[in-house]
Amino acid sequence: MPRETDDQTAPRLEQLVTDWCDAFATHFRARWVPMEHQVEHQSRTVLVAAQQAREQTV
């Protein structure tokens, strides 16, 4: 009996995951970000990570 349930459920689950992926891709579309904004964001991220690591060791 569990095999029948698995056979019936798999296509529904696959469709559900496909729908979620499509919704995610629609909502979070890739967009162009100017290079200076990328560098600024990455630099800030590195600095915050370093500060957090330093605070954890003190």
JSON list of N, CA and C in Angstrom, two decimals:
[
{"chain": "A", "resi": 1, "resn": "MET", "atom": "N", "xyz": [0.81, -1.21, 0.00]},
{"chain": "A", "resi": 1, "resn": "MET", "atom": "CA", "xyz": [0.00, 0.00, 0.00]},
{"chain": "A", "resi": 1, "resn": "MET", "atom": "C", "xyz": [0.85, 1.27, 0.00]},
{"chain": "A", "resi": 2, "resn": "PRO", "atom": "N", "xyz": [1.92, 1.36, 0.77]},
{"chain": "A", "resi": 2, "resn": "PRO", "atom": "CA", "xyz": [2.72, 2.59, 0.72]},
{"chain": "A", "resi": 2, "resn": "PRO", "atom": "C", "xyz": [3.25, 2.89, -0.68]},
{"chain": "A", "resi": 3, "resn": "ARG", "atom": "N", "xyz": [3.50, 1.85, -1.47]},
{"chain": "A", "resi": 3, "resn": "ARG", "atom": "CA", "xyz": [4.02, 2.07, -2.83]},
{"chain": "A", "resi": 3, "resn": "ARG", "atom": "C", "xyz": [2.98, 2.79, -3.68]},
{"chain": "A", "resi": 4, "resn": "GLU", "atom": "N", "xyz": [1.71, 2.43, -3.55]},
{"chain": "A", "resi": 4, "resn": "GLU", "atom": "CA", "xyz": [0.66, 3.11, -4.31]},
{"chain": "A", "resi": 4, "resn": "GLU", "atom": "C", "xyz": [0.58, 4.58, -3.90]},
{"chain": "A", "resi": 5, "resn": "THR", "atom": "N", "xyz": [0.70, 4.84, -2.63]},
{"chain": "A", "resi": 5, "resn": "THR", "atom": "CA", "xyz": [0.65, 6.22, -2.14]},
{"chain": "A", "resi": 5, "resn": "THR", "atom": "C", "xyz": [1.82, 7.00, -2.71]},
{"chain": "A", "resi": 6, "resn": "ASP", "atom": "N", "xyz": [3.01, 6.40, -2.71]},
{"chain": "A", "resi": 6, "resn": "ASP", "atom": "CA", "xyz": [4.19, 7.07, -3.26]},
{"chain": "A", "resi": 6, "resn": "ASP", "atom": "C", "xyz": [4.01, 7.35, -4.74]},
{"chain": "A", "resi": 7, "resn": "ASP", "atom": "N", "xyz": [3.48, 6.38, -5.48]},
{"chain": "A", "resi": 7, "resn": "ASP", "atom": "CA", "xyz": [3.27, 6.56, -6.92]},
{"chain": "A", "resi": 7, "resn": "ASP", "atom": "C", "xyz": [2.28, 7.68, -7.21]},
{"chain": "A", "resi": 8, "resn": "GLN", "atom": "N", "xyz": [1.28, 7.82, -6.38]},
{"chain": "A", "resi": 8, "resn": "GLN", "atom": "CA", "xyz": [0.27, 8.85, -6.59]},
{"chain": "A", "resi": 8, "resn": "GLN", "atom": "C", "xyz": [0.75, 10.22, -6.12]},
{"chain": "A", "resi": 9, "resn": "THR", "atom": "N", "xyz": [1.59, 10.25, -5.11]},
{"chain": "A", "resi": 9, "resn": "THR", "atom": "CA", "xyz": [2.00, 11.50, -4.50]},
{"chain": "A", "resi": 9, "resn": "THR", "atom": "C", "xyz": [3.16, 12.16, -5.25]},
{"chain": "A", "resi": 10, "resn": "ALA", "atom": "N", "xyz": [4.04, 11.38, -5.81]},
{"chain": "A", "resi": 10, "resn": "ALA", "atom": "CA", "xyz": [5.25, 11.91, -6.45]},
{"chain": "A", "resi": 10, "resn": "ALA", "atom": "C", "xyz": [4.94, 12.97, -7.50]},
{"chain": "A", "resi": 11, "resn": "PRO", "atom": "N", "xyz": [4.02, 12.75, -8.44]},
{"chain": "A", "resi": 11, "resn": "PRO", "atom": "CA", "xyz": [3.75, 13.80, -9.44]},
{"chain": "A", "resi": 11, "resn": "PRO", "atom": "C", "xyz": [3.20, 15.08, -8.81]},
{"chain": "A", "resi": 12, "resn": "ARG", "atom": "N", "xyz": [2.38, 14.96, -7.78]},
{"chain": "A", "resi": 12, "resn": "ARG", "atom": "CA", "xyz": [1.84, 16.14, -7.12]},
{"chain": "A", "resi": 12, "resn": "ARG", "atom": "C", "xyz": [2.94, 16.92, -6.41]},
{"chain": "A", "resi": 13, "resn": "LEU", "atom": "N", "xyz": [3.83, 16.19, -5.76]},
{"chain": "A", "resi": 13, "resn": "LEU", "atom": "CA", "xyz": [4.95, 16.86, -5.09]},
{"chain": "A", "resi": 13, "resn": "LEU", "atom": "C", "xyz": [5.88, 17.51, -6.10]},
{"chain": "A", "resi": 14, "resn": "GLU", "atom": "N", "xyz": [6.13, 16.84, -7.21]},
{"chain": "A", "resi": 14, "resn": "GLU", "atom": "CA", "xyz": [6.98, 17.41, -8.25]},
{"chain": "A", "resi": 14, "resn": "GLU", "atom": "C", "xyz": [6.38, 18.70, -8.79]},
{"chain": "A", "resi": 15, "resn": "GLN", "atom": "N", "xyz": [5.07, 18.71, -9.01]},
{"chain": "A", "resi": 15, "resn": "GLN", "atom": "CA", "xyz": [4.40, 19.92, -9.49]},
{"chain": "A", "resi": 15, "resn": "GLN", "atom": "C", "xyz": [4.46, 21.03, -8.45]},
{"chain": "A", "resi": 16, "resn": "LEU", "atom": "N", "xyz": [4.31, 20.67, -7.19]},
{"chain": "A", "resi": 16, "resn": "LEU", "atom": "CA", "xyz": [4.38, 21.66, -6.12]},
{"chain": "A", "resi": 16, "resn": "LEU", "atom": "C", "xyz": [5.77, 22.32, -6.08]},
{"chain": "A", "resi": 17, "resn": "VAL", "atom": "N", "xyz": [6.81, 21.52, -6.16]},
{"chain": "A", "resi": 17, "resn": "VAL", "atom": "CA", "xyz": [8.17, 22.06, -6.15]},
{"chain": "A", "resi": 17, "resn": "VAL", "atom": "C", "xyz": [8.40, 22.92, -7.39]},
{"chain": "A", "resi": 18, "resn": "THR", "atom": "N", "xyz": [7.91, 22.49, -8.55]},
{"chain": "A", "resi": 18, "resn": "THR", "atom": "CA", "xyz": [8.03, 23.28, -9.77]},
{"chain": "A", "resi": 18, "resn": "THR", "atom": "C", "xyz": [7.33, 24.62, -9.61]},
{"chain": "A", "resi": 19, "resn": "ASP", "atom": "N", "xyz": [6.14, 24.62, -9.04]},
{"chain": "A", "resi": 19, "resn": "ASP", "atom": "CA", "xyz": [5.40, 25.87, -8.82]},
{"chain": "A", "resi": 19, "resn": "ASP", "atom": "C", "xyz": [6.17, 26.80, -7.88]},
{"chain": "A", "resi": 20, "resn": "TRP", "atom": "N", "xyz": [6.73, 26.24, -6.80]},
{"chain": "A", "resi": 20, "resn": "TRP", "atom": "CA", "xyz": [7.50, 27.05, -5.86]},
{"chain": "A", "resi": 20, "resn": "TRP", "atom": "C", "xyz": [8.72, 27.65, -6.56]},
{"chain": "A", "resi": 21, "resn": "CYS", "atom": "N", "xyz": [9.41, 26.85, -7.35]},
{"chain": "A", "resi": 21, "resn": "CYS", "atom": "CA", "xyz": [10.60, 27.35, -8.06]},
{"chain": "A", "resi": 21, "resn": "CYS", "atom": "C", "xyz": [10.23, 28.46, -9.04]},
{"chain": "A", "resi": 22, "resn": "ASP", "atom": "N", "xyz": [9.13, 28.29, -9.75]},
{"chain": "A", "resi": 22, "resn": "ASP", "atom": "CA", "xyz": [8.68, 29.32, -10.68]},
{"chain": "A", "resi": 22, "resn": "ASP", "atom": "C", "xyz": [8.32, 30.61, -9.96]},
{"chain": "A", "resi": 23, "resn": "ALA", "atom": "N", "xyz": [7.63, 30.49, -8.82]},
{"chain": "A", "resi": 23, "resn": "ALA", "atom": "CA", "xyz": [7.26, 31.68, -8.04]},
{"chain": "A", "resi": 23, "resn": "ALA", "atom": "C", "xyz": [8.51, 32.37, -7.51]},
{"chain": "A", "resi": 24, "resn": "PHE", "atom": "N", "xyz": [9.46, 31.60, -7.04]},
{"chain": "A", "resi": 24, "resn": "PHE", "atom": "CA", "xyz": [10.72, 32.17, -6.54]},
{"chain": "A", "resi": 24, "resn": "PHE", "atom": "C", "xyz": [11.46, 32.91, -7.65]},
{"chain": "A", "resi": 25, "resn": "ALA", "atom": "N", "xyz": [11.56, 32.28, -8.82]},
{"chain": "A", "resi": 25, "resn": "ALA", "atom": "CA", "xyz": [12.26, 32.89, -9.95]},
{"chain": "A", "resi": 25, "resn": "ALA", "atom": "C", "xyz": [11.58, 34.18, -10.41]},
{"chain": "A", "resi": 26, "resn": "THR", "atom": "N", "xyz": [10.25, 34.20, -10.36]},
{"chain": "A", "resi": 26, "resn": "THR", "atom": "CA", "xyz": [9.51, 35.40, -10.75]},
{"chain": "A", "resi": 26, "resn": "THR", "atom": "C", "xyz": [9.72, 36.53, -9.75]},
{"chain": "A", "resi": 27, "resn": "HIS", "atom": "N", "xyz": [9.67, 36.18, -8.47]},
{"chain": "A", "resi": 27, "resn": "HIS", "atom": "CA", "xyz": [9.77, 37.20, -7.43]},
{"chain": "A", "resi": 27, "resn": "HIS", "atom": "C", "xyz": [11.20, 37.73, -7.28]},
{"chain": "A", "resi": 28, "resn": "PHE", "atom": "N", "xyz": [12.18, 36.86, -7.43]},
{"chain": "A", "resi": 28, "resn": "PHE", "atom": "CA", "xyz": [13.58, 37.24, -7.21]},
{"chain": "A", "resi": 28, "resn": "PHE", "atom": "C", "xyz": [14.36, 37.18, -8.52]},
{"chain": "A", "resi": 29, "resn": "ARG", "atom": "N", "xyz": [13.87, 37.90, -9.52]},
{"chain": "A", "resi": 29, "resn": "ARG", "atom": "CA", "xyz": [14.56, 37.92, -10.80]},
{"chain": "A", "resi": 29, "resn": "ARG", "atom": "C", "xyz": [15.94, 38.54, -10.68]},
{"chain": "A", "resi": 30, "resn": "ALA", "atom": "N", "xyz": [16.86, 38.04, -11.49]},
{"chain": "A", "resi": 30, "resn": "ALA", "atom": "CA", "xyz": [18.20, 38.62, -11.53]},
{"chain": "A", "resi": 30, "resn": "ALA", "atom": "C", "xyz": [18.09, 40.02, -12.13]},
{"chain": "A", "resi": 31, "resn": "ARG", "atom": "N", "xyz": [18.88, 40.91, -11.61]},
{"chain": "A", "resi": 31, "resn": "ARG", "atom": "CA", "xyz": [18.90, 42.26, -12.14]},
{"chain": "A", "resi": 31, "resn": "ARG", "atom": "C", "xyz": [20.33, 42.76, -12.12]},
{"chain": "A", "resi": 32, "resn": "TRP", "atom": "N", "xyz": [20.60, 43.70, -12.99]},
{"chain": "A", "resi": 32, "resn": "TRP", "atom": "CA", "xyz": [21.93, 44.27, -13.09]},
{"chain": "A", "resi": 32, "resn": "TRP", "atom": "C", "xyz": [22.14, 45.22, -11.93]},
{"chain": "A", "resi": 33, "resn": "VAL", "atom": "N", "xyz": [23.30, 45.10, -11.29]},
{"chain": "A", "resi": 33, "resn": "VAL", "atom": "CA", "xyz": [23.67, 46.00, -10.20]},
{"chain": "A", "resi": 33, "resn": "VAL", "atom": "C", "xyz": [24.99, 46.65, -10.59]},
{"chain": "A", "resi": 34, "resn": "PRO", "atom": "N", "xyz": [25.07, 47.98, -10.50]},
{"chain": "A", "resi": 34, "resn": "PRO", "atom": "CA", "xyz": [26.32, 48.65, -10.86]},
{"chain": "A", "resi": 34, "resn": "PRO", "atom": "C", "xyz": [27.51, 48.09, -10.06]},
{"chain": "A", "resi": 35, "resn": "MET", "atom": "N", "xyz": [28.65, 48.01, -10.71]},
{"chain": "A", "resi": 35, "resn": "MET", "atom": "CA", "xyz": [29.83, 47.42, -10.11]},
{"chain": "A", "resi": 35, "resn": "MET", "atom": "C", "xyz": [30.20, 48.07, -8.78]},
{"chain": "A", "resi": 36, "resn": "GLU", "atom": "N", "xyz": [30.11, 49.38, -8.70]},
{"chain": "A", "resi": 36, "resn": "GLU", "atom": "CA", "xyz": [30.48, 50.04, -7.45]},
{"chain": "A", "resi": 36, "resn": "GLU", "atom": "C", "xyz": [29.57, 49.63, -6.30]},
{"chain": "A", "resi": 37, "resn": "HIS", "atom": "N", "xyz": [28.30, 49.35, -6.59]},
{"chain": "A", "resi": 37, "resn": "HIS", "atom": "CA", "xyz": [27.38, 48.88, -5.54]},
{"chain": "A", "resi": 37, "resn": "HIS", "atom": "C", "xyz": [27.72, 47.47, -5.11]},
{"chain": "A", "resi": 38, "resn": "GLN", "atom": "N", "xyz": [28.10, 46.64, -6.07]},
{"chain": "A", "resi": 38, "resn": "GLN", "atom": "CA", "xyz": [28.51, 45.28, -5.75]},
{"chain": "A", "resi": 38, "resn": "GLN", "atom": "C", "xyz": [29.74, 45.28, -4.84]},
{"chain": "A", "resi": 39, "resn": "VAL", "atom": "N", "xyz": [30.73, 46.08, -5.21]},
{"chain": "A", "resi": 39, "resn": "VAL", "atom": "CA", "xyz": [31.97, 46.15, -4.44]},
{"chain": "A", "resi": 39, "resn": "VAL", "atom": "C", "xyz": [31.69, 46.69, -3.04]},
{"chain": "A", "resi": 40, "resn": "GLU", "atom": "N", "xyz": [30.87, 47.72, -2.95]},
{"chain": "A", "resi": 40, "resn": "GLU", "atom": "CA", "xyz": [30.54, 48.30, -1.64]},
{"chain": "A", "resi": 40, "resn": "GLU", "atom": "C", "xyz": [29.85, 47.26, -0.76]},
{"chain": "A", "resi": 41, "resn": "HIS", "atom": "N", "xyz": [28.89, 46.54, -1.32]},
{"chain": "A", "resi": 41, "resn": "HIS", "atom": "CA", "xyz": [28.16, 45.52, -0.55]},
{"chain": "A", "resi": 41, "resn": "HIS", "atom": "C", "xyz": [29.12, 44.41, -0.10]},
{"chain": "A", "resi": 42, "resn": "GLN", "atom": "N", "xyz": [29.96, 43.94, -1.00]},
{"chain": "A", "resi": 42, "resn": "GLN", "atom": "CA", "xyz": [30.89, 42.87, -0.65]},
{"chain": "A", "resi": 42, "resn": "GLN", "atom": "C", "xyz": [31.89, 43.33, 0.41]},
{"chain": "A", "resi": 43, "resn": "SER", "atom": "N", "xyz": [32.36, 44.55, 0.28]},
{"chain": "A", "resi": 43, "resn": "SER", "atom": "CA", "xyz": [33.31, 45.09, 1.27]},
{"chain": "A", "resi": 43, "resn": "SER", "atom": "C", "xyz": [32.67, 45.18, 2.65]},
{"chain": "A", "resi": 44, "resn": "ARG", "atom": "N", "xyz": [31.47, 45.69, 2.69]},
{"chain": "A", "resi": 44, "resn": "ARG", "atom": "CA", "xyz": [30.76, 45.79, 3.98]},
{"chain": "A", "resi": 44, "resn": "ARG", "atom": "C", "xyz": [30.52, 44.41, 4.58]},
{"chain": "A", "resi": 45, "resn": "THR", "atom": "N", "xyz": [30.18, 43.46, 3.74]},
{"chain": "A", "resi": 45, "resn": "THR", "atom": "CA", "xyz": [29.95, 42.10, 4.22]},
{"chain": "A", "resi": 45, "resn": "THR", "atom": "C", "xyz": [31.21, 41.51, 4.83]},
{"chain": "A", "resi": 46, "resn": "VAL", "atom": "N", "xyz": [32.33, 41.70, 4.17]},
{"chain": "A", "resi": 46, "resn": "VAL", "atom": "CA", "xyz": [33.61, 41.19, 4.69]},
{"chain": "A", "resi": 46, "resn": "VAL", "atom": "C", "xyz": [33.95, 41.86, 6.01]},
{"chain": "A", "resi": 47, "resn": "LEU", "atom": "N", "xyz": [33.78, 43.17, 6.09]},
{"chain": "A", "resi": 47, "resn": "LEU", "atom": "CA", "xyz": [34.10, 43.88, 7.33]},
{"chain": "A", "resi": 47, "resn": "LEU", "atom": "C", "xyz": [33.22, 43.41, 8.49]},
{"chain": "A", "resi": 48, "resn": "VAL", "atom": "N", "xyz": [31.94, 43.25, 8.24]},
{"chain": "A", "resi": 48, "resn": "VAL", "atom": "CA", "xyz": [31.03, 42.79, 9.30]},
{"chain": "A", "resi": 48, "resn": "VAL", "atom": "C", "xyz": [31.38, 41.36, 9.71]},
{"chain": "A", "resi": 49, "resn": "ALA", "atom": "N", "xyz": [31.69, 40.51, 8.76]},
{"chain": "A", "resi": 49, "resn": "ALA", "atom": "CA", "xyz": [32.08, 39.13, 9.08]},
{"chain": "A", "resi": 49, "resn": "ALA", "atom": "C", "xyz": [33.35, 39.11, 9.93]},
{"chain": "A", "resi": 50, "resn": "ALA", "atom": "N", "xyz": [34.31, 39.95, 9.58]},
{"chain": "A", "resi": 50, "resn": "ALA", "atom": "CA", "xyz": [35.56, 40.02, 10.35]},
{"chain": "A", "resi": 50, "resn": "ALA", "atom": "C", "xyz": [35.28, 40.53, 11.77]},
{"chain": "A", "resi": 51, "resn": "GLN", "atom": "N", "xyz": [34.43, 41.54, 11.89]},
{"chain": "A", "resi": 51, "resn": "GLN", "atom": "CA", "xyz": [34.09, 42.07, 13.21]},
{"chain": "A", "resi": 51, "resn": "GLN", "atom": "C", "xyz": [33.39, 41.01, 14.06]},
{"chain": "A", "resi": 52, "resn": "GLN", "atom": "N", "xyz": [32.48, 40.28, 13.45]},
{"chain": "A", "resi": 52, "resn": "GLN", "atom": "CA", "xyz": [31.77, 39.24, 14.18]},
{"chain": "A", "resi": 52, "resn": "GLN", "atom": "C", "xyz": [32.73, 38.14, 14.62]},
{"chain": "A", "resi": 53, "resn": "ALA", "atom": "N", "xyz": [33.64, 37.75, 13.74]},
{"chain": "A", "resi": 53, "resn": "ALA", "atom": "CA", "xyz": [34.61, 36.70, 14.07]},
{"chain": "A", "resi": 53, "resn": "ALA", "atom": "C", "xyz": [35.51, 37.18, 15.22]},
{"chain": "A", "resi": 54, "resn": "ARG", "atom": "N", "xyz": [35.89, 38.45, 15.17]},
{"chain": "A", "resi": 54, "resn": "ARG", "atom": "CA", "xyz": [36.76, 38.99, 16.23]},
{"chain": "A", "resi": 54, "resn": "ARG", "atom": "C", "xyz": [36.03, 39.01, 17.57]},
{"chain": "A", "resi": 55, "resn": "GLU", "atom": "N", "xyz": [34.76, 39.40, 17.55]},
{"chain": "A", "resi": 55, "resn": "GLU", "atom": "CA", "xyz": [33.99, 39.44, 18.80]},
{"chain": "A", "resi": 55, "resn": "GLU", "atom": "C", "xyz": [33.78, 38.05, 19.38]},
{"chain": "A", "resi": 56, "resn": "GLN", "atom": "N", "xyz": [33.70, 37.06, 18.53]},
{"chain": "A", "resi": 56, "resn": "GLN", "atom": "CA", "xyz": [33.50, 35.69, 19.00]},
{"chain": "A", "resi": 56, "resn": "GLN", "atom": "C", "xyz": [34.74, 35.14, 19.69]},
{"chain": "A", "resi": 57, "resn": "THR", "atom": "N", "xyz": [35.92, 35.64, 19.30]},
{"chain": "A", "resi": 57, "resn": "THR", "atom": "CA", "xyz": [37.16, 35.12, 19.87]},
{"chain": "A", "resi": 57, "resn": "THR", "atom": "C", "xyz": [37.62, 35.90, 21.09]},
{"chain": "A", "resi": 58, "resn": "VAL", "atom": "N", "xyz": [37.03, 37.05, 21.34]},
{"chain": "A", "resi": 58, "resn": "VAL", "atom": "CA", "xyz": [37.45, 37.90, 22.47]},
{"chain": "A", "resi": 58, "resn": "VAL", "atom": "C", "xyz": [36.76, 37.45, 23.73]}
]
